[in-house]
CSV table of N, CA and C in Angstrom, one decimal:
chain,number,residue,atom,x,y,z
A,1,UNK,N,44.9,25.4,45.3
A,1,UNK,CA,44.2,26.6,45.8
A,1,UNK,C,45.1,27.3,46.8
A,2,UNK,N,45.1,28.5,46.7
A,2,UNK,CA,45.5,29.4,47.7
A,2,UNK,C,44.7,29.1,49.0
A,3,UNK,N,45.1,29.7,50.7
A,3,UNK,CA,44.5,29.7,51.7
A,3,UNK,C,43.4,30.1,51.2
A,4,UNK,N,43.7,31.3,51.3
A,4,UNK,CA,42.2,32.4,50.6
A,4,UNK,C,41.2,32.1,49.8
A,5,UNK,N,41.6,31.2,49.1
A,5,UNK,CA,40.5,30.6,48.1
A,5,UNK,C,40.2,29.9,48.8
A,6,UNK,N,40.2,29.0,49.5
A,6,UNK,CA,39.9,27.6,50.1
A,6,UNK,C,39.3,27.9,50.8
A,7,UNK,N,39.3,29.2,51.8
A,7,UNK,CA,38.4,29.5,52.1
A,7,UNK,C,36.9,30.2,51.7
A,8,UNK,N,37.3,31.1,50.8
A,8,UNK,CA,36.3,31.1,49.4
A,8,UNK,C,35.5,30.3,49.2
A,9,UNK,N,36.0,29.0,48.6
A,9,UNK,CA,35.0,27.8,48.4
A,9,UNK,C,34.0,27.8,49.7
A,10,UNK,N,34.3,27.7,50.6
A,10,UNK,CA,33.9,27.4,52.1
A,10,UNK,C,32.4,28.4,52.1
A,11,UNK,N,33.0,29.3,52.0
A,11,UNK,CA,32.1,30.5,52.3
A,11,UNK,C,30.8,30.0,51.5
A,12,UNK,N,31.3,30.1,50.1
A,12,UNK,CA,30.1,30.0,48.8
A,12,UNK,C,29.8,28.6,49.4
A,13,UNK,N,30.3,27.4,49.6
A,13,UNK,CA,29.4,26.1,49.8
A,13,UNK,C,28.3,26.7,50.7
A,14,UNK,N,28.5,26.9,51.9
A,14,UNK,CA,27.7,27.2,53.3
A,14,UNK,C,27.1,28.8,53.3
A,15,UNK,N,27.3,29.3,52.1
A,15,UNK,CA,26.1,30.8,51.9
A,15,UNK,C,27.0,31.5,52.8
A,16,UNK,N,27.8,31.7,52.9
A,16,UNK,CA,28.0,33.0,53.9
A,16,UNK,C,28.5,33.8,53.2
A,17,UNK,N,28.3,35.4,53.7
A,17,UNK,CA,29.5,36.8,53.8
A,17,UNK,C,30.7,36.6,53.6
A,18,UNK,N,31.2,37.0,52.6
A,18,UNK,CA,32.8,37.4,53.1
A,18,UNK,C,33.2,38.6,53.9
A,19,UNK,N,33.5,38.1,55.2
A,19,UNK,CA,33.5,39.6,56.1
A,19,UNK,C,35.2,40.5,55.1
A,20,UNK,N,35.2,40.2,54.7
A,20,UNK,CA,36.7,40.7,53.9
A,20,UNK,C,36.5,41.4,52.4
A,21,UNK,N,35.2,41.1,52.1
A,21,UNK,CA,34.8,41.7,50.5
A,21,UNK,C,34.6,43.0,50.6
A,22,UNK,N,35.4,43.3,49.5
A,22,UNK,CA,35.5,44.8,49.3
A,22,UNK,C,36.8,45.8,50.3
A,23,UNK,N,37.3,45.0,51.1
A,23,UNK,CA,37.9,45.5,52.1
A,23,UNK,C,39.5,45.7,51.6
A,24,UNK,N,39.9,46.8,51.7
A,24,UNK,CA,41.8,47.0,51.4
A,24,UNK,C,42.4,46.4,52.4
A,25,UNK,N,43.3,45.9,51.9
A,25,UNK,CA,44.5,45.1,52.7
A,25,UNK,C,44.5,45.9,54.6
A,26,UNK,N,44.4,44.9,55.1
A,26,UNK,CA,44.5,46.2,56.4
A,26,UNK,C,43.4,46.6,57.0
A,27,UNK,N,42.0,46.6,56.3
A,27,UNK,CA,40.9,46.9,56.8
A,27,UNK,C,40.1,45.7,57.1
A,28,UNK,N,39.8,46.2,58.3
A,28,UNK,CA,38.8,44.7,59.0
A,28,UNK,C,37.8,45.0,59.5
A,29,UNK,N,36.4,44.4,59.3
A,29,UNK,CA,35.1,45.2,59.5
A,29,UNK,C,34.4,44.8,61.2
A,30,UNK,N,35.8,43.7,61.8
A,30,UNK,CA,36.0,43.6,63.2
A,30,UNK,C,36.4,44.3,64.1
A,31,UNK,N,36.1,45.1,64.8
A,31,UNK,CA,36.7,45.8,65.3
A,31,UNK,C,38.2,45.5,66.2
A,32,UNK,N,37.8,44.4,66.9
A,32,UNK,CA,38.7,43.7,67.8
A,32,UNK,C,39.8,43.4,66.7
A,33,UNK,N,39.6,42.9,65.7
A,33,UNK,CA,40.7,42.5,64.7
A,33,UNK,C,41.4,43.7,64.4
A,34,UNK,N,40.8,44.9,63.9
A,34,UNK,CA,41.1,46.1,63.1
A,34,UNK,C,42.1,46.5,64.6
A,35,UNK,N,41.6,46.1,65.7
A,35,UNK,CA,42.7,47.2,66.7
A,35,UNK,C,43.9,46.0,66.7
A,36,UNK,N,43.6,45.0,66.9
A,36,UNK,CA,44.9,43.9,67.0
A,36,UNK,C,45.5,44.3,65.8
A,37,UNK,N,45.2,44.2,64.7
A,37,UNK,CA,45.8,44.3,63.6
A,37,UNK,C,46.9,45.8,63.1
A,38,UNK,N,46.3,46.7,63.9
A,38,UNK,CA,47.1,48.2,64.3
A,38,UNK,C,47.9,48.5,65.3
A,39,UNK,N,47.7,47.5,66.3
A,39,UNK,CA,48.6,47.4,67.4
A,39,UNK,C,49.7,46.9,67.0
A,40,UNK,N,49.9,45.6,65.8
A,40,UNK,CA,51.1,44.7,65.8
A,40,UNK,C,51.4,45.6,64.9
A,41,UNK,N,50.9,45.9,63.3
A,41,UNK,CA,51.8,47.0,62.5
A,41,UNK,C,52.5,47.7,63.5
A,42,UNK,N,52.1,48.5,64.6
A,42,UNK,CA,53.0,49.9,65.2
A,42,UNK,C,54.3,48.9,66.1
A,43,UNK,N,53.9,47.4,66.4
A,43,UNK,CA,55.1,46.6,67.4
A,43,UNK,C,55.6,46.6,66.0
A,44,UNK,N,55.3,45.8,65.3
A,44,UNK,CA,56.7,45.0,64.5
A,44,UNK,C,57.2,46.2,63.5
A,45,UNK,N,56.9,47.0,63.6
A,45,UNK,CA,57.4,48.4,62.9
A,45,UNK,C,58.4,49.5,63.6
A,46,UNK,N,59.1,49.0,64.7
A,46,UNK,CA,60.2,49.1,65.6
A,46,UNK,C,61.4,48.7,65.2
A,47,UNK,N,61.2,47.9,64.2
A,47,UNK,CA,62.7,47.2,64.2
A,47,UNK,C,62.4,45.6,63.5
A,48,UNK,N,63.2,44.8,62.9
A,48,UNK,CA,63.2,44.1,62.4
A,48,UNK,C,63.2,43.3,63.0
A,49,UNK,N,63.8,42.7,64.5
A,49,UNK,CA,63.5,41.8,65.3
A,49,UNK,C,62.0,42.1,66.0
A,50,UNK,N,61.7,43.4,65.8
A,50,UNK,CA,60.1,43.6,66.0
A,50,UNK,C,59.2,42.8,65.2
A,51,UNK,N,59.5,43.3,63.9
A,51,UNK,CA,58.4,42.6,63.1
A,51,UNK,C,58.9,40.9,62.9
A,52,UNK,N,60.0,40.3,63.4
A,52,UNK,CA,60.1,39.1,63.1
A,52,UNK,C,58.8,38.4,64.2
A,53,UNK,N,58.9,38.8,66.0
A,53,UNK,CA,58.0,38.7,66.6
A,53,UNK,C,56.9,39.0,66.2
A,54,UNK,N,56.4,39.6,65.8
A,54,UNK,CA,55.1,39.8,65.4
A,54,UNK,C,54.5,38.9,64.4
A,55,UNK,N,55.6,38.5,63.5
A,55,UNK,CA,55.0,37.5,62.7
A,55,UNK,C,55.2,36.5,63.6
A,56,UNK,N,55.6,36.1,64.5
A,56,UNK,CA,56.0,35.0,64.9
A,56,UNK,C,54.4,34.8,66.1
A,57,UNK,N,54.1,36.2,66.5
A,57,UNK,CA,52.8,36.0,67.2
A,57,UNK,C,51.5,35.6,66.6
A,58,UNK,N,51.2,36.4,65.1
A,58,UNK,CA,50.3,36.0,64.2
A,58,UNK,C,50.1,34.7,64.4
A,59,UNK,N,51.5,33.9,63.9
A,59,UNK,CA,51.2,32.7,63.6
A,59,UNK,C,50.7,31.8,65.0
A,60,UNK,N,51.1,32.3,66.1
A,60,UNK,CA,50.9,31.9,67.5
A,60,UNK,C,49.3,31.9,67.6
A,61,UNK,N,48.6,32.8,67.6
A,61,UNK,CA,47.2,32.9,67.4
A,61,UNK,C,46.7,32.3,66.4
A,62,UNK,N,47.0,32.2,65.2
A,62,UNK,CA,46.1,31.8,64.3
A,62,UNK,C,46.1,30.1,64.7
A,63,UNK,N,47.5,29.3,65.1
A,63,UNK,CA,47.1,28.3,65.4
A,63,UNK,C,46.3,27.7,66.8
A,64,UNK,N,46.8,28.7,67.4
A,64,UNK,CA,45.5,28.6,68.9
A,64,UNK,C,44.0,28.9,68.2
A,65,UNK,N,43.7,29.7,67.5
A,65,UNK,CA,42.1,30.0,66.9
A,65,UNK,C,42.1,28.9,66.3
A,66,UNK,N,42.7,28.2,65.1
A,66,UNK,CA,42.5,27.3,64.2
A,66,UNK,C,42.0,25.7,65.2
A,67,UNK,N,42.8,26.0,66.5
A,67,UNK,CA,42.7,24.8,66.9
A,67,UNK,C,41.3,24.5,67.6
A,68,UNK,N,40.9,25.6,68.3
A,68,UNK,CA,39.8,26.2,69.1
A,68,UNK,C,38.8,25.6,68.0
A,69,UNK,N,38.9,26.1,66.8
A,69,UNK,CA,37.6,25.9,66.1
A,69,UNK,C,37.6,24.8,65.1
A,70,UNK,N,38.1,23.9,65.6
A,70,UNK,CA,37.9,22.6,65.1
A,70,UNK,C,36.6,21.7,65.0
A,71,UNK,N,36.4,21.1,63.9
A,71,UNK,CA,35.0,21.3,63.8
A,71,UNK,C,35.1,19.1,63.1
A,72,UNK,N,33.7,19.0,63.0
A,72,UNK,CA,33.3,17.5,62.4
A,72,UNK,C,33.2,17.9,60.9
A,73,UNK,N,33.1,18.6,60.4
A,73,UNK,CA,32.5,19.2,58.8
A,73,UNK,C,34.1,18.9,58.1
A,74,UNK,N,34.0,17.3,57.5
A,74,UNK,CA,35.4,17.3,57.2
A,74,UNK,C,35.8,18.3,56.2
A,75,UNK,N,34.9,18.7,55.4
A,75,UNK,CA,35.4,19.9,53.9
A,75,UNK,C,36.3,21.4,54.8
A,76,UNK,N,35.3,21.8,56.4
A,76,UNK,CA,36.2,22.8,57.1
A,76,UNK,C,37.8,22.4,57.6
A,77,UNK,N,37.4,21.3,58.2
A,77,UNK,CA,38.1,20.7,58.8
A,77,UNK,C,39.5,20.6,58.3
A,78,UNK,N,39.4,19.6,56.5
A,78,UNK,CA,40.4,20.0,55.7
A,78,UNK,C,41.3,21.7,55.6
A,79,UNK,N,40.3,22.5,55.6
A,79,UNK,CA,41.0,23.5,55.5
A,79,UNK,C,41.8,24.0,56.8
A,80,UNK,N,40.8,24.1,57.6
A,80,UNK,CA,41.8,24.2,59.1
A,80,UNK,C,42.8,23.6,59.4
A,81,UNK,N,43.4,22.2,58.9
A,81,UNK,CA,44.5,21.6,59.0
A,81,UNK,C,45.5,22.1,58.1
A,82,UNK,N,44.9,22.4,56.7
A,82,UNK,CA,45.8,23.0,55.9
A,82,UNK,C,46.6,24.4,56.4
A,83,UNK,N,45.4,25.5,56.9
A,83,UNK,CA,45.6,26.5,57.4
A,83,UNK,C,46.6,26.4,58.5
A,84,UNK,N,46.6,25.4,59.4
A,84,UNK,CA,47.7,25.1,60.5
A,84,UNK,C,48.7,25.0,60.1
A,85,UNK,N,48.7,24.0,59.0
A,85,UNK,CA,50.2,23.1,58.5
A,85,UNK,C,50.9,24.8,57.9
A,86,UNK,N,50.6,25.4,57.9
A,86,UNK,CA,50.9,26.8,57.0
A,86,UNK,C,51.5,27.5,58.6
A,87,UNK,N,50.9,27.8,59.1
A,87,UNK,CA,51.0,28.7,60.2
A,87,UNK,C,52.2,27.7,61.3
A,88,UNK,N,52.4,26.7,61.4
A,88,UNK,CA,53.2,25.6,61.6
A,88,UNK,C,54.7,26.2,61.1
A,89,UNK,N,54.4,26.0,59.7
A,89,UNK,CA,55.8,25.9,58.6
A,89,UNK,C,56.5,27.9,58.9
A,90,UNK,N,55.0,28.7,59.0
A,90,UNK,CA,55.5,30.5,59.2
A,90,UNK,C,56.0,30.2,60.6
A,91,UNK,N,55.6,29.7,61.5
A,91,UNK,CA,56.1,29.9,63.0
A,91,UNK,C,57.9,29.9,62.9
A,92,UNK,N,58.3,28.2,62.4
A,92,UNK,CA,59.1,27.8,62.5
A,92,UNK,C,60.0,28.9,61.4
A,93,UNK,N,59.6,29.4,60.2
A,93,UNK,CA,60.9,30.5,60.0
A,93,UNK,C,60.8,31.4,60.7
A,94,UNK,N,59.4,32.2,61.3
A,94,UNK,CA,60.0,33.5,62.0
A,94,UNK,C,61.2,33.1,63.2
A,95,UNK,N,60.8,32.0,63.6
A,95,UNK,CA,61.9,31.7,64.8
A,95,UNK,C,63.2,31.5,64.5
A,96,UNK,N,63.1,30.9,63.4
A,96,UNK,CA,65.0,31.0,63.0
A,96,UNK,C,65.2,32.4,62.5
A,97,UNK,N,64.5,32.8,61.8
A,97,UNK,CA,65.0,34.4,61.8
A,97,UNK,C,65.7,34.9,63.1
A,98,UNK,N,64.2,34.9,63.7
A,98,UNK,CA,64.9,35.8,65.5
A,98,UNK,C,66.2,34.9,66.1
A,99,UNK,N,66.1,33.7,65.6
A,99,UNK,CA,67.3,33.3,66.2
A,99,UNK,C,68.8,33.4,65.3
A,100,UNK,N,68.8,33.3,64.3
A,100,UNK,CA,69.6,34.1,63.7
A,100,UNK,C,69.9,35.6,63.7
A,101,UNK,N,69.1,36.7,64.2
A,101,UNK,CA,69.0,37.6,64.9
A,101,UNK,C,69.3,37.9,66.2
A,102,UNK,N,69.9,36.9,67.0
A,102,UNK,CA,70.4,37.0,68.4
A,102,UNK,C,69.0,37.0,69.2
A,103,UNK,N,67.7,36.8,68.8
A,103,UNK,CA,66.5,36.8,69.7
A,103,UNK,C,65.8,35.3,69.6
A,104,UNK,N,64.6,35.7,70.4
A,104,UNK,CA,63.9,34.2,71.0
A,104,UNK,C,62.3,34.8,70.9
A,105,UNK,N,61.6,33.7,70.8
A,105,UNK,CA,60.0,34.0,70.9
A,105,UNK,C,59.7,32.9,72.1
A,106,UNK,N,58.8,33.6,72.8
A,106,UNK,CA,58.5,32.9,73.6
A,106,UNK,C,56.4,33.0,73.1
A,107,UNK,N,55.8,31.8,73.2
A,107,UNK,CA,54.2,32.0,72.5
A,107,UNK,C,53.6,32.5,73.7
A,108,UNK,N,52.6,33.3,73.0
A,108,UNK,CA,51.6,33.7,74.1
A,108,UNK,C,50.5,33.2,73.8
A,109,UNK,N,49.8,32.8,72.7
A,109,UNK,CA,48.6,31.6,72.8
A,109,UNK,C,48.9,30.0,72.6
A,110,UNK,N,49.4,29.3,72.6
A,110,UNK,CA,50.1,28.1,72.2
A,110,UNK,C,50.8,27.7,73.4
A,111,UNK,N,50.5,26.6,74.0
A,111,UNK,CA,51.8,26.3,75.0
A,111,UNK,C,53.0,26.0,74.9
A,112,UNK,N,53.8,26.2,75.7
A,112,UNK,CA,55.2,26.2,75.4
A,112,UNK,C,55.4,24.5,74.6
A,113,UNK,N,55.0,23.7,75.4
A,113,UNK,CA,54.9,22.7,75.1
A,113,UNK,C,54.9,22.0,73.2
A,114,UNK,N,53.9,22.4,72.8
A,114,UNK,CA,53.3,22.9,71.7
A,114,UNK,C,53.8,23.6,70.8
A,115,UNK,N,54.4,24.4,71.7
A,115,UNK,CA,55.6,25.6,70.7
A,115,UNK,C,56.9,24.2,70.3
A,116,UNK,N,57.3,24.0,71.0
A,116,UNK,CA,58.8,23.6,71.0
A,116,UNK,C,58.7,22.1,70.0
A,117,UNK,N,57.0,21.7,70.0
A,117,UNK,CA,57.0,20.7,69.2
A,117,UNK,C,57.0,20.5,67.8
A,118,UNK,N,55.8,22.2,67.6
A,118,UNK,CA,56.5,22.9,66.3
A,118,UNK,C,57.6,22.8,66.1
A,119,UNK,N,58.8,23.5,66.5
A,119,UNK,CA,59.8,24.0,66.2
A,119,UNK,C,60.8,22.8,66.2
A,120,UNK,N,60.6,21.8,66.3
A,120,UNK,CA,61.5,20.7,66.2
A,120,UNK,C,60.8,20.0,65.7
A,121,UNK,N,59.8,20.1,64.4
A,121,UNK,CA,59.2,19.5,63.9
A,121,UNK,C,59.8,19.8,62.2
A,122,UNK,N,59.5,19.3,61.3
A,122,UNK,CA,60.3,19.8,60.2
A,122,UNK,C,59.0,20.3,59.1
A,123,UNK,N,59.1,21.3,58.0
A,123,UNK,CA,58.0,21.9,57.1
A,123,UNK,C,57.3,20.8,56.8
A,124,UNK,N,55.9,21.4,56.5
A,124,UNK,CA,54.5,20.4,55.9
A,124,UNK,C,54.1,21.1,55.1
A,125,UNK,N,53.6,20.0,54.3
A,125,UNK,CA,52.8,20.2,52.9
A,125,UNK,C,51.5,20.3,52.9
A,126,UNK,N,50.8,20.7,52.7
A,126,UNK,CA,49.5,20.9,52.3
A,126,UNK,C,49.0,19.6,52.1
A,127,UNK,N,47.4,19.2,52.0
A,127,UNK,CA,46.9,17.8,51.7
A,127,UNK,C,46.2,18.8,50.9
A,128,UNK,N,45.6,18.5,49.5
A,128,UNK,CA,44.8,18.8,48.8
A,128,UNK,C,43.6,18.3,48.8
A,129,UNK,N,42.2,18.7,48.8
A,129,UNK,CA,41.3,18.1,49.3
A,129,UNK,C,40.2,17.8,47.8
């Protein structure tokens, strides 16, 4: 399964909405998300060490949220670790990018700590559930 599906399943086990159905790439029925989400397009659309940061921040947040909502429900739970191990493996190339690029990321949700353990950490696989 794709992230997206996995989350799918998720949704349909536990009845929920998909806040995302029917929605074009880009459109988010959050508002808070829809402005974050237009703020980074206009950052990382400066320049290619722009958008390397930007991806590099995505992934910064999604694992600070992923971590935040860590849950007992092992079927979520599975996915949240999957979804990390993912956002883990994206961190670690946008950073070689920028560093290959003559730049550096410094995290703004993730501690430094945290960061650097990523990043000298080596790619992960998915566990299939």
């Amino acid at each position: 399964l794709t992230h997206s599906e996995a989350v799918k399943v998720l949704l349909d086990r536990y009845g929920l909405d998909d806040p995302a159905a029917g929605n074009a790439a880009g459109v988010f029925t959050n508002p808070d998300l829809q402005a974050l989400y237009d703020a980074l397009v206009e950052q990382g659309s400066a320049s290619l060490v722009a958008a390397l940061t930007v991806g590099a921040t995505v992934e910064d947040l999604d694992i600070a949220d992923l971590q935040w909502l860590a849950t007992q429900a092992p079927d979520i739970q599975l996915v949240y670790d999957n979804l990390e191990k993912g956002s883990r493996n994206h961190l670690r190339a946008f950073t070689k990018q920028l560093v290959k690029n003559g730049a550096t990321y410094t995290p703004a949700y993730i501690s430094q700590a945290d960061y650097d353990e990523i990043i000298a950490g080596e790619m992960e696989k998915g566990i299939a559930g």
